[in-house]
Coordinates of C-alpha atoms in Angstrom, one line a residue:
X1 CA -76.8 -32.7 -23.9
X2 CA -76.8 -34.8 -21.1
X3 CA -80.5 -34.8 -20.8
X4 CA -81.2 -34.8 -24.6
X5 CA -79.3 -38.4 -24.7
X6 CA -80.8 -39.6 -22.4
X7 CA -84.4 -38.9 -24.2
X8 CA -83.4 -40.5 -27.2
X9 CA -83.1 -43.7 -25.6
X10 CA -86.7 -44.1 -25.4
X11 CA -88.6 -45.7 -28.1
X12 CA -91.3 -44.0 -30.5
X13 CA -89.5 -40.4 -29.7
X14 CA -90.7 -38.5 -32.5
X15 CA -89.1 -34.9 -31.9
X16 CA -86.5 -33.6 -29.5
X17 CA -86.1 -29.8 -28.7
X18 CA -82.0 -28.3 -28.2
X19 CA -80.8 -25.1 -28.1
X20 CA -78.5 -24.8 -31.4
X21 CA -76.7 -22.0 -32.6
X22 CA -73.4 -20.9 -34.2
X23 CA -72.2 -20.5 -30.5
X24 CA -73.7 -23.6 -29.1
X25 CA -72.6 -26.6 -31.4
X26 CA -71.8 -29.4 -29.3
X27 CA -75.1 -31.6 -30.7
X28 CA -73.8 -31.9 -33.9
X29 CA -70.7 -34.1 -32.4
X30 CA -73.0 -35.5 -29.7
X31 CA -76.2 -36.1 -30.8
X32 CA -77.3 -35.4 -34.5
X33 CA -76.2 -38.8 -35.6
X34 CA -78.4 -40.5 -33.3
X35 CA -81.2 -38.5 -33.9
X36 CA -80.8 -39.2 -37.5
X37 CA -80.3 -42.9 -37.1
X38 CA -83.6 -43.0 -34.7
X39 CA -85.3 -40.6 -37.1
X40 CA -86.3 -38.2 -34.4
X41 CA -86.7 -34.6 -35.5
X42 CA -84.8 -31.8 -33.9
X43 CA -86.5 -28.3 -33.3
X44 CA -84.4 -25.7 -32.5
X45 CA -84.6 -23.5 -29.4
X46 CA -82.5 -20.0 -30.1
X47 CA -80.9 -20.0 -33.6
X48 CA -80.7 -16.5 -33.0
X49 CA -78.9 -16.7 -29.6
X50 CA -81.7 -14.7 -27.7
X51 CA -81.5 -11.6 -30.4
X52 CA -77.5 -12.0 -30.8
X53 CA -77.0 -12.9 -33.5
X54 CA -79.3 -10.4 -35.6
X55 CA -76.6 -7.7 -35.8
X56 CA -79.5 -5.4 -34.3
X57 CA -78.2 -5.1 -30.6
X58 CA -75.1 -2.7 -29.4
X59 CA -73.8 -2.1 -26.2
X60 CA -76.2 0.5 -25.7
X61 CA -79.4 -1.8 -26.4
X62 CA -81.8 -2.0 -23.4
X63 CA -84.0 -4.9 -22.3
X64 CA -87.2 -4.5 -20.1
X65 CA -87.2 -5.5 -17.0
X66 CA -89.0 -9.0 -17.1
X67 CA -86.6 -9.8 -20.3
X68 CA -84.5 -12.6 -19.4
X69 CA -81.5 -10.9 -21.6
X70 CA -82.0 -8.5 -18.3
X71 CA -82.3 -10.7 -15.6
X72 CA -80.6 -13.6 -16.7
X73 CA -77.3 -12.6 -18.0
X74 CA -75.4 -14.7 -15.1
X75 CA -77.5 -17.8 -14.8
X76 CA -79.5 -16.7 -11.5
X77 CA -82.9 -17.6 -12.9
X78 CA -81.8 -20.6 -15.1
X79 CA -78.9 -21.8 -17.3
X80 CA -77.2 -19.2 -18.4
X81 CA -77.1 -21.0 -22.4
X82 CA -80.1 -19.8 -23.3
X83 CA -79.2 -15.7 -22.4
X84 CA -76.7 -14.9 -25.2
X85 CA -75.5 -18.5 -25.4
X86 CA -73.8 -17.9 -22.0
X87 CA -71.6 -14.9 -23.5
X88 CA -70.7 -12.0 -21.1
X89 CA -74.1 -9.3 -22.9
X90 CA -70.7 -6.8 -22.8
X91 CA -68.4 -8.6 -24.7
X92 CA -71.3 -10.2 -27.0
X93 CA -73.0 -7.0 -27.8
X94 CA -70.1 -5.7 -29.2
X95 CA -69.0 -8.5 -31.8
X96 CA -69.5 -7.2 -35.3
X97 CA -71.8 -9.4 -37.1
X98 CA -71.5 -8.5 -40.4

């Protein structure tokens, strides 16, 4: 969020890009007024939580080996929000979503 403030301080921004999802909600406290107020569009970047939140994956799902739901489930490759919102893939595959 830090960043995305910081980007909506300069003039003539026309569109600003956040992860949002059910998990990740801290920009509508932090920064959806602003945008609104500037008139800067927001696109959001995983509403689905990397695949989470389809009700599609189990514990059992599998990931190739150069998908970042594979490699990425700690943060070693870069932040750990946009692999399952930052959930443990264990305790997150197994929440019912229906």
């Amino acid at each position: 969020m830090e960043e995305a403030l910081i980007c909506l301080e300069e003039d003539g921004l026309a569109s600003l890009q956040i992860i949002f999802n059910i998990f990740r909600q801290k920009p509508i406290t932090t920064l959806f007024k602003t945008a609104h107020e500037k008139g800067v569009a927001i696109i959001v970047r995983l509403p689905l939580a990397s695949g989470l939140l389809t009700g599609k994956m189990t514990l059992e799902t599998k990931f190739a080996k150069t998908d970042h739901r594979n490699f990425n489930k700690d943060g070693q490759s870069f932040n750990v929000g946009e692999t399952f919102a930052g959930y443990p893939t264990k305790k997150a595959s197994s929440w019912p979503m229906s």
